[in-house]
Tab-separated table of C-alpha atoms in Angstrom:
chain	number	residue	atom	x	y	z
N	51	UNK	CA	112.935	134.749	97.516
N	52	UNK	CA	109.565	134.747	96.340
N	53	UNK	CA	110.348	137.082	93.700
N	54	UNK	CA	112.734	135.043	92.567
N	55	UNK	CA	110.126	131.970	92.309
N	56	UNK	CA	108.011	133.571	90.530
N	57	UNK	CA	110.534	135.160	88.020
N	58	UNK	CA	111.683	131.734	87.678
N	59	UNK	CA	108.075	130.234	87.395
N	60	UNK	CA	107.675	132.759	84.531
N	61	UNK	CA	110.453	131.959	82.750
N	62	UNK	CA	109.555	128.349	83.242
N	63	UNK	CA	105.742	129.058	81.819
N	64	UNK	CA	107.227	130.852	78.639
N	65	UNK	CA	109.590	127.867	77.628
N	66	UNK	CA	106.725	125.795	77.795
N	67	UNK	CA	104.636	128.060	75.904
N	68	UNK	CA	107.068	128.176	73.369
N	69	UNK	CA	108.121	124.625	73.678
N	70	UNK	CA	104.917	123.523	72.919
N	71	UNK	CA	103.916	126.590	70.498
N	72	UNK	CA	100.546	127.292	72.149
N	73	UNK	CA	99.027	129.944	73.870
N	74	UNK	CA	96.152	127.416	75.416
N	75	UNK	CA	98.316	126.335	78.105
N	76	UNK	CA	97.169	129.877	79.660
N	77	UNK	CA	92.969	127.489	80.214
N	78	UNK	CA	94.427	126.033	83.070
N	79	UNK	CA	93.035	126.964	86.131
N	80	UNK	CA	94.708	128.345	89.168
N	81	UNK	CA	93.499	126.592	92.165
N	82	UNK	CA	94.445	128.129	95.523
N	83	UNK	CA	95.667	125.824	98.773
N	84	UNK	CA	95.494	126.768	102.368
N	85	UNK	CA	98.852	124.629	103.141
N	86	UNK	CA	102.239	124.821	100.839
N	87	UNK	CA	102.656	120.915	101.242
N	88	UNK	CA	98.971	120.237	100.014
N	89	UNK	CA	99.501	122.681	96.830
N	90	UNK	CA	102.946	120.594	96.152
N	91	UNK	CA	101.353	117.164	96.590
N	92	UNK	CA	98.421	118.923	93.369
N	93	UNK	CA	101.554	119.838	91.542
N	94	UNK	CA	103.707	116.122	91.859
N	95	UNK	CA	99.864	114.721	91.135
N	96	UNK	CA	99.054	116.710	87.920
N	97	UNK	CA	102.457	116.194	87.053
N	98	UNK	CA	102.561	112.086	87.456
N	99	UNK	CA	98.998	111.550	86.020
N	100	UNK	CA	99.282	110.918	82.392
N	101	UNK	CA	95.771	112.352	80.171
N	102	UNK	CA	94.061	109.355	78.982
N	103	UNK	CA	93.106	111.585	75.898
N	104	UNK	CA	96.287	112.806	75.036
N	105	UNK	CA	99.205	111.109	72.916
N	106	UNK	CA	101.703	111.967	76.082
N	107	UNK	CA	100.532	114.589	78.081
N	108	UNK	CA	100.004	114.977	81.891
N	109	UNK	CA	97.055	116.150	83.214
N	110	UNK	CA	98.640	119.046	84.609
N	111	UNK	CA	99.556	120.745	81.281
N	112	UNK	CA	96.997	119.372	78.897
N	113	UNK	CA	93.863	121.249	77.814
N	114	UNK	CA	91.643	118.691	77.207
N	115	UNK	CA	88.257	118.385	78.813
N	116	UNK	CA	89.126	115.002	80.709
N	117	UNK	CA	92.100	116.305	82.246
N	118	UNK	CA	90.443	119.454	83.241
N	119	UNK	CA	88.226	116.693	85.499
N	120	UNK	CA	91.061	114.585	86.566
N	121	UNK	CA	92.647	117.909	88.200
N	122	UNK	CA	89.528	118.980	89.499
N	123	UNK	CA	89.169	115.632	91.168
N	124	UNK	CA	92.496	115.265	92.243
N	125	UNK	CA	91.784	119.097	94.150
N	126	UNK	CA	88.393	117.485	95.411
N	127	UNK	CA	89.828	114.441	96.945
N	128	UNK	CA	93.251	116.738	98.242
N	129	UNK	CA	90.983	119.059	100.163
N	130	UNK	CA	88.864	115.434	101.442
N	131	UNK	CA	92.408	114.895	102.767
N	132	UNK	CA	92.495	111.440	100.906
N	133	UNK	CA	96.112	110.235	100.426
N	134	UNK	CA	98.413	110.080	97.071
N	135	UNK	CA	98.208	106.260	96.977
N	136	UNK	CA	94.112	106.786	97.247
N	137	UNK	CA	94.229	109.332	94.606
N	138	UNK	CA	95.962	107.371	92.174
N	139	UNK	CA	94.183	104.049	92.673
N	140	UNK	CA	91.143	106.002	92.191
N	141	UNK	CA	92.474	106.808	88.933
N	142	UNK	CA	93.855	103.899	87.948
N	143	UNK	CA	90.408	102.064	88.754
N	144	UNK	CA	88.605	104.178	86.464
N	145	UNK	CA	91.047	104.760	83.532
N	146	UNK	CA	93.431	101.917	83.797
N	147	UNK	CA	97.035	101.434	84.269
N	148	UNK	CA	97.504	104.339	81.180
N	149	UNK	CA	97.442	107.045	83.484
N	150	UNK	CA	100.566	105.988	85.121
N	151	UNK	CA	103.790	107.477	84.106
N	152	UNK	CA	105.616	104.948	86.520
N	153	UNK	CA	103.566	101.750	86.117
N	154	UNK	CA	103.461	100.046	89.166
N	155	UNK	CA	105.695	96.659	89.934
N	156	UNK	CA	103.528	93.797	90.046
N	157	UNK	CA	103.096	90.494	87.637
N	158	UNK	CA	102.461	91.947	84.394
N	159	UNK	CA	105.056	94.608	84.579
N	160	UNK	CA	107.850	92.807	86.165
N	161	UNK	CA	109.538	92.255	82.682
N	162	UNK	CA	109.221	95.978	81.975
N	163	UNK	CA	110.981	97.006	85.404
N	164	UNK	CA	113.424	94.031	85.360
N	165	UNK	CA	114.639	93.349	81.631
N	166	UNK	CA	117.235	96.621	81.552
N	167	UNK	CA	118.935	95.284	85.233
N	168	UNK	CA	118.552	92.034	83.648
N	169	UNK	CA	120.595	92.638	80.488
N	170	UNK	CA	122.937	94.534	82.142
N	171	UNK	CA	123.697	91.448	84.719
N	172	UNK	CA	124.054	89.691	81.496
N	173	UNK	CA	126.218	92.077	79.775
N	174	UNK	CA	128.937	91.945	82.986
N	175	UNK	CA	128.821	88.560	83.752
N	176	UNK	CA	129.315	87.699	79.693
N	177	UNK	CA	132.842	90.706	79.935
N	178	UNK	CA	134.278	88.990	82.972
N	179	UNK	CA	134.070	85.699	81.236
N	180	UNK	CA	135.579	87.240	77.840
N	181	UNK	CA	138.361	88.939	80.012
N	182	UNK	CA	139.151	86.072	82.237
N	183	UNK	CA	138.874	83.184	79.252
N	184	UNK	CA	141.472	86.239	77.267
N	185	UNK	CA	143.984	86.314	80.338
N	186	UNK	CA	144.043	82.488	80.390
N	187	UNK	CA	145.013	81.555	77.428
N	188	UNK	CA	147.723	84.249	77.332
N	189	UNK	CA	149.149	82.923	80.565
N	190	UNK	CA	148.805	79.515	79.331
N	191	UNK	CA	152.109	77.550	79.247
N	192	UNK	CA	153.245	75.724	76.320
N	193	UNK	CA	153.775	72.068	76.145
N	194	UNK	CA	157.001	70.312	75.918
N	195	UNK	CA	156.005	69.663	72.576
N	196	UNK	CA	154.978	73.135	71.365
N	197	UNK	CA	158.065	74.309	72.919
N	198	UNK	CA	160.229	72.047	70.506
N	199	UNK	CA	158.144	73.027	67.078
N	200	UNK	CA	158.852	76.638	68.367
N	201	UNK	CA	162.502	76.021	69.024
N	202	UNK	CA	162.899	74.943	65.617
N	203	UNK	CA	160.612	77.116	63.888
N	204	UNK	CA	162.829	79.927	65.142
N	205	UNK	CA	165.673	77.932	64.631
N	206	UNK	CA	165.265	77.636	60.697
N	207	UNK	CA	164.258	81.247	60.767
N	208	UNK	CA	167.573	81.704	62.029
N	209	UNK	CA	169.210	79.629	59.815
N	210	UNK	CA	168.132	81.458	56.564
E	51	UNK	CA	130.193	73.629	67.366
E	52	UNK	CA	128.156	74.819	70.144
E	53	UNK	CA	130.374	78.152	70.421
E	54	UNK	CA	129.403	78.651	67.116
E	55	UNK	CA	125.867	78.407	67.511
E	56	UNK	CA	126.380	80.916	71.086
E	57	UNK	CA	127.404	84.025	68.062
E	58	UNK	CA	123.808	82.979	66.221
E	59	UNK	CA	122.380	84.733	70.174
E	60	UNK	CA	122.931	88.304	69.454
E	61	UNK	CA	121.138	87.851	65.875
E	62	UNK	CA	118.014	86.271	68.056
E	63	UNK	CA	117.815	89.091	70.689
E	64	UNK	CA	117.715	90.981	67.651
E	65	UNK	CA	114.900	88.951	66.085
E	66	UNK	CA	112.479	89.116	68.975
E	67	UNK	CA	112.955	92.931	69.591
E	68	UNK	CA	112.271	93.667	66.271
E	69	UNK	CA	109.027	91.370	66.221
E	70	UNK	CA	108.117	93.358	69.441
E	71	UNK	CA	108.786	97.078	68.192
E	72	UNK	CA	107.297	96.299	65.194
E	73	UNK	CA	103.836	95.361	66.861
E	74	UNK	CA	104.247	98.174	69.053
E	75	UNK	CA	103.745	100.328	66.225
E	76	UNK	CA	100.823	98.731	64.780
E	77	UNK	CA	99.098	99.160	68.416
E	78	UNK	CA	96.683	102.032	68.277
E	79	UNK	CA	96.773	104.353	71.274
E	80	UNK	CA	93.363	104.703	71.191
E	81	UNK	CA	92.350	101.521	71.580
E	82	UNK	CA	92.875	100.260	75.093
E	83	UNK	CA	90.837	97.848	76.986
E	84	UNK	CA	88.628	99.855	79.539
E	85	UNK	CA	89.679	99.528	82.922
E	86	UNK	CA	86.051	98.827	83.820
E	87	UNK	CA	86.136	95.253	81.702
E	88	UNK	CA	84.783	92.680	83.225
E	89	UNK	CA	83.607	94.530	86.405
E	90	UNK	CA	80.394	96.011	88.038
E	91	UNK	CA	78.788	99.181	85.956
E	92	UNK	CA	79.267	102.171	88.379
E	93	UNK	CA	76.409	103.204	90.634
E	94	UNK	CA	75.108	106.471	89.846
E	95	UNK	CA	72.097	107.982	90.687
E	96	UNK	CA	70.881	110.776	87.959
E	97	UNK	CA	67.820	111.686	86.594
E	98	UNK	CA	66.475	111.048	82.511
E	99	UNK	CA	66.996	113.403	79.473
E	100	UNK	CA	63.497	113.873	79.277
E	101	UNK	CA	61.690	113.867	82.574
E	102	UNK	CA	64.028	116.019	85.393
E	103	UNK	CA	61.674	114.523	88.259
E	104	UNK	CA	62.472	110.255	87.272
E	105	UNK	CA	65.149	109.437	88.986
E	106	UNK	CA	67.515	106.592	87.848
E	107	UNK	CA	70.542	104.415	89.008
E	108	UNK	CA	72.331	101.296	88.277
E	109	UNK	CA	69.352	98.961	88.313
E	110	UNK	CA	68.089	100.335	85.113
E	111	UNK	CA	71.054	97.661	83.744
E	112	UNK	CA	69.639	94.584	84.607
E	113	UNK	CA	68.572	92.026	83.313
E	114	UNK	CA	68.688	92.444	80.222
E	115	UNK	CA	71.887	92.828	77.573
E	116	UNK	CA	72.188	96.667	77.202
E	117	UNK	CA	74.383	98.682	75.251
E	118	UNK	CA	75.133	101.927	76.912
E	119	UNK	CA	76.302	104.833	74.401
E	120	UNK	CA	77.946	107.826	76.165
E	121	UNK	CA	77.054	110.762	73.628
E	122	UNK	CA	76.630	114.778	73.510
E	123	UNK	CA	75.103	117.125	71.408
E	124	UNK	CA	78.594	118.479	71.257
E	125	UNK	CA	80.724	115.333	70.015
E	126	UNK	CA	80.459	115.658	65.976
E	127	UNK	CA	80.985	111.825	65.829
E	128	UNK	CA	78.043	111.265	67.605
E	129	UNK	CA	76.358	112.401	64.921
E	130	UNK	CA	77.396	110.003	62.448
E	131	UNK	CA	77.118	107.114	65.080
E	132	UNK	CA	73.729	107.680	65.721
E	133	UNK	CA	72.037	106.123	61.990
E	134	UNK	CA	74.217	102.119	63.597
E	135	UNK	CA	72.989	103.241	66.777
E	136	UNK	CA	69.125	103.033	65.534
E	137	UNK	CA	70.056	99.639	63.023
E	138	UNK	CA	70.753	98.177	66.271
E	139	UNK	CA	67.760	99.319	68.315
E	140	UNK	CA	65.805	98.036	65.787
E	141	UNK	CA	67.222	94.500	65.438
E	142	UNK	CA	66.637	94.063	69.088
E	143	UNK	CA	69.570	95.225	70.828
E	144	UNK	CA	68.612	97.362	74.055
E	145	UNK	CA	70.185	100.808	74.349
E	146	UNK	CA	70.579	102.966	76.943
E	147	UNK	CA	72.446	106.753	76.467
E	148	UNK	CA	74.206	108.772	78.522
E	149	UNK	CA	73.728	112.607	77.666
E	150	UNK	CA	77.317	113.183	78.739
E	151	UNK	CA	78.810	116.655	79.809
E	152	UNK	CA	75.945	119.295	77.411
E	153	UNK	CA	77.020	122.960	77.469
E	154	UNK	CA	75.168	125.709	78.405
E	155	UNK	CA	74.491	127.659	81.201
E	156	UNK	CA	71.797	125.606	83.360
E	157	UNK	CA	70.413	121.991	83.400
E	158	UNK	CA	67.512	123.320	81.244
E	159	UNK	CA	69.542	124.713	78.999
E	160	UNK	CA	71.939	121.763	78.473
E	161	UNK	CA	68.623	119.539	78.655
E	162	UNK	CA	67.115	121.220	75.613
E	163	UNK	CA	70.446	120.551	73.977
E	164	UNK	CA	70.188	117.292	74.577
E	165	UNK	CA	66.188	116.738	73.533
E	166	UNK	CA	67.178	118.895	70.467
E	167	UNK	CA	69.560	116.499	69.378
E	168	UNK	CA	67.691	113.597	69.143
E	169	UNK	CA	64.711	115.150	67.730
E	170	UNK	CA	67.229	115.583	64.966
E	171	UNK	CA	69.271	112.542	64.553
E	172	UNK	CA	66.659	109.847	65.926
E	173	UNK	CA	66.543	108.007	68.914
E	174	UNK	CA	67.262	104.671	69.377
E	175	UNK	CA	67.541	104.558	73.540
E	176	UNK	CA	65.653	103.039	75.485
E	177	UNK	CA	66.191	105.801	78.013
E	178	UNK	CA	68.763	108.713	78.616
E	179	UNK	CA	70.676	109.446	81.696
E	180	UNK	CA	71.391	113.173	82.109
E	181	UNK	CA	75.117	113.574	83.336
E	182	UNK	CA	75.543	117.049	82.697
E	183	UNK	CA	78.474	117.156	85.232
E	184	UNK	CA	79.902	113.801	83.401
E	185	UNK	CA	80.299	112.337	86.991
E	186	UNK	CA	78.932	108.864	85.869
E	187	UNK	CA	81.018	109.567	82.830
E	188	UNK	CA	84.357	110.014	85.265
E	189	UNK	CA	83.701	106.531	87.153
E	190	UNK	CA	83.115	104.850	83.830
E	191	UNK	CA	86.427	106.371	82.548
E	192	UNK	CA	85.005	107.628	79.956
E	193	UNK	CA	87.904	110.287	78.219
E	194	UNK	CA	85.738	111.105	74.832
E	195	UNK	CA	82.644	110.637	73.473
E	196	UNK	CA	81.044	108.663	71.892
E	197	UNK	CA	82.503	105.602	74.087
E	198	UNK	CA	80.321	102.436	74.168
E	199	UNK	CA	79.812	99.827	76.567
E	200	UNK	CA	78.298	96.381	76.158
E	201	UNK	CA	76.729	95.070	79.966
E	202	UNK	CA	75.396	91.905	80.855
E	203	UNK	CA	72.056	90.953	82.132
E	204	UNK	CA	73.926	90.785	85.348
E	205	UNK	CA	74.899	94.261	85.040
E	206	UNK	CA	78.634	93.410	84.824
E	207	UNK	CA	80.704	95.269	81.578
E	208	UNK	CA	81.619	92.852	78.947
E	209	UNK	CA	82.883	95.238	76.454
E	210	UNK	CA	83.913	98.591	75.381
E	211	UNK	CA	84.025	100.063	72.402
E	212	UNK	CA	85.428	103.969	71.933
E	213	UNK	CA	85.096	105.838	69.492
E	214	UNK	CA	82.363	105.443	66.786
E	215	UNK	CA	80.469	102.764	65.832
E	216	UNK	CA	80.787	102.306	62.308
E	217	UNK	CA	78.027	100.407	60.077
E	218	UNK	CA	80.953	97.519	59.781
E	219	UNK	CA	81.462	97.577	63.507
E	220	UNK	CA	77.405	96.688	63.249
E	221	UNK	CA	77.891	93.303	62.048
E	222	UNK	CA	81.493	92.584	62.892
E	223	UNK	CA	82.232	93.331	66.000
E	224	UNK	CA	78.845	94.623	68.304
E	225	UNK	CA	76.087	91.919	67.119
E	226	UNK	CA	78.404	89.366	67.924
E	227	UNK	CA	79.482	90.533	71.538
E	228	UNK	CA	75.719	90.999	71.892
E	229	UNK	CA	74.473	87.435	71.431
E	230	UNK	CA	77.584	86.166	72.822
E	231	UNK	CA	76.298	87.969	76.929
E	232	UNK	CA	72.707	87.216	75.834
């Protein structure tokens, strides 16, 4: 099993070596845990904590010198047994909302979060109409009147 | 008639999502507000560039407009910051540095770094805190030098400025934050 992990982890470290088409990746450090669920909380951490230097990068696979800190302070405040939500406000009140890969919902980013559930609301409600207004005029009886011009439209038709 | 005008909708979404990609490419990564604006300046509590026995901490910022430059021997932009750096010292403005993150293998080491730097490029500050560990640089969120930031006499951030100052930047854009705080 742990084999296996590790294979896998391998295999998973060479993609992204060659995904990426550097050998730097190899800089970051290895950092050692007493408790499985503390070294997984590092991992989700490093992995949801965008670089601040980088164009799109989390901190967990980036080289630069800032998110060489961030990870080391994220290990810090781990072993201080402060929470995720402390970690990341932390973060957030030094760097800013740009180190979030999920920003959070509040005011300013309700639009962000809300606009796609939005549109598609809008995009239903706008096909039921279409398909409702279609099947009503199509079921739509014709008046006494209509039915006479089409009695002798069809009649002449006929006729010829 | 009004039907008619519901087909001109789909041309409109259109309009305003083009408007707002296009501005999104004109934004430059680079150049986001600091998270720090209009806040406290972080307490810290280091000791100088040049004297390892004078401690200093946040009060050094008040009362009086400062600019505080976050620099390192190491950061080549620094370098070509530094010549604005000492127009502005020498119209008036008050600067303090921060010797942010120096290599080398002790404090003495990094701290001659440091020394040898300015000996060489000038000196415009006021005074220099030593981060070597770039822990005041971490609570300022400071991600690459040289970052600038412009505090009140209150000791409260009013701007930030990363990257270098440029001699345009001089006039345009840090003389005029500077008398608007004073």
């Amino acid at each position: 099993m742990a084999l296996m992990r590790s294979l896998m982890l391998g295999a998973l470290v060479m993609l992204a070596l060659l995904g990426s088409g550097s050998l730097l990746a190899e800089a970051i450090e290895v950092r050692s845990f007493d408790n499985p669920v503390t070294e997984q909380r590092y991992q989700d951490l490093t992995a949801t904590l965008r670089c601040p230097k980088c164009e799109n990068q989390a901190i967990g696979d980036s080289n630069s010198p800032i998110a060489a800190d961030m990870r080391e302070r994220v290990y810090l405040q781990l072993k201080d047994g402060r929470s995720d939500k402390e970690i990341i406000d932390y973060m957030v009140e030094r760097f800013g909302d740009y180190v979030l890969y999920n920003p959070r919902l509040e005011g300013r980013t309700l639009l962000l979060w809300g606009l796609p559930g939005a549109l598609v609301l809008v995009g239903v409600v706008t096909l039921v109409l279409l398909i409702r207004s279609r099947r009503k005029s199509r079921l739509q009886a014709l008046s006494q009147e209509e039915q006479q011009r089409l009695a002798a439209l069809m009649k002449r038709e006929v006729g010829e | 008639m009004t039907r008619r005008l519901l087909l001109l909708l789909p041309l409109l979404a259109f309009l305003v999502l083009a408007v707002f990609l296009y501005r999104g490419l004109s934004i430059n990564p680079f150049e986001r507000e600091s998270a720090l604006m209009a806040r406290e300046f972080p307490d810290f509590s280091l000791s100088t560039l040049a004297d390892p026995q004078r401690q200093v901490d946040v009060s050094l910022l008040q009362g009086e407009v400062t600019l505080v430059n976050v620099w390192g021997s190491w950061c080549p932009t620094c370098r070509q910051e530094m010549p604005q750096l000492l127009a502005l010292a020498e119209r008036g403005v008050r600067l303090v540095g921060v010797d942010y993150k120096e290599q080398g293998t002790d404090t003495a080491q990094q701290r001659d770094k440091g020394s040898a730097f300015l000996r060489q490029f000038g000196n415009p500050f006021e005074v220099n805190i030593f981060d070597p560990e770039g822990t005041l640089g971490f609570d300022l969120g400071v991600y690459g030098a040289p970052e600038t930031f412009l505090v009140d006499a209150e000791g409260v951030i009013r701007y930030h400025h990363t990257g270098y100052i440029t001699a345009e930047d001089v006039d345009k854009v840090i003389m005029p934050e500077v008398e608007k705080w004073r």
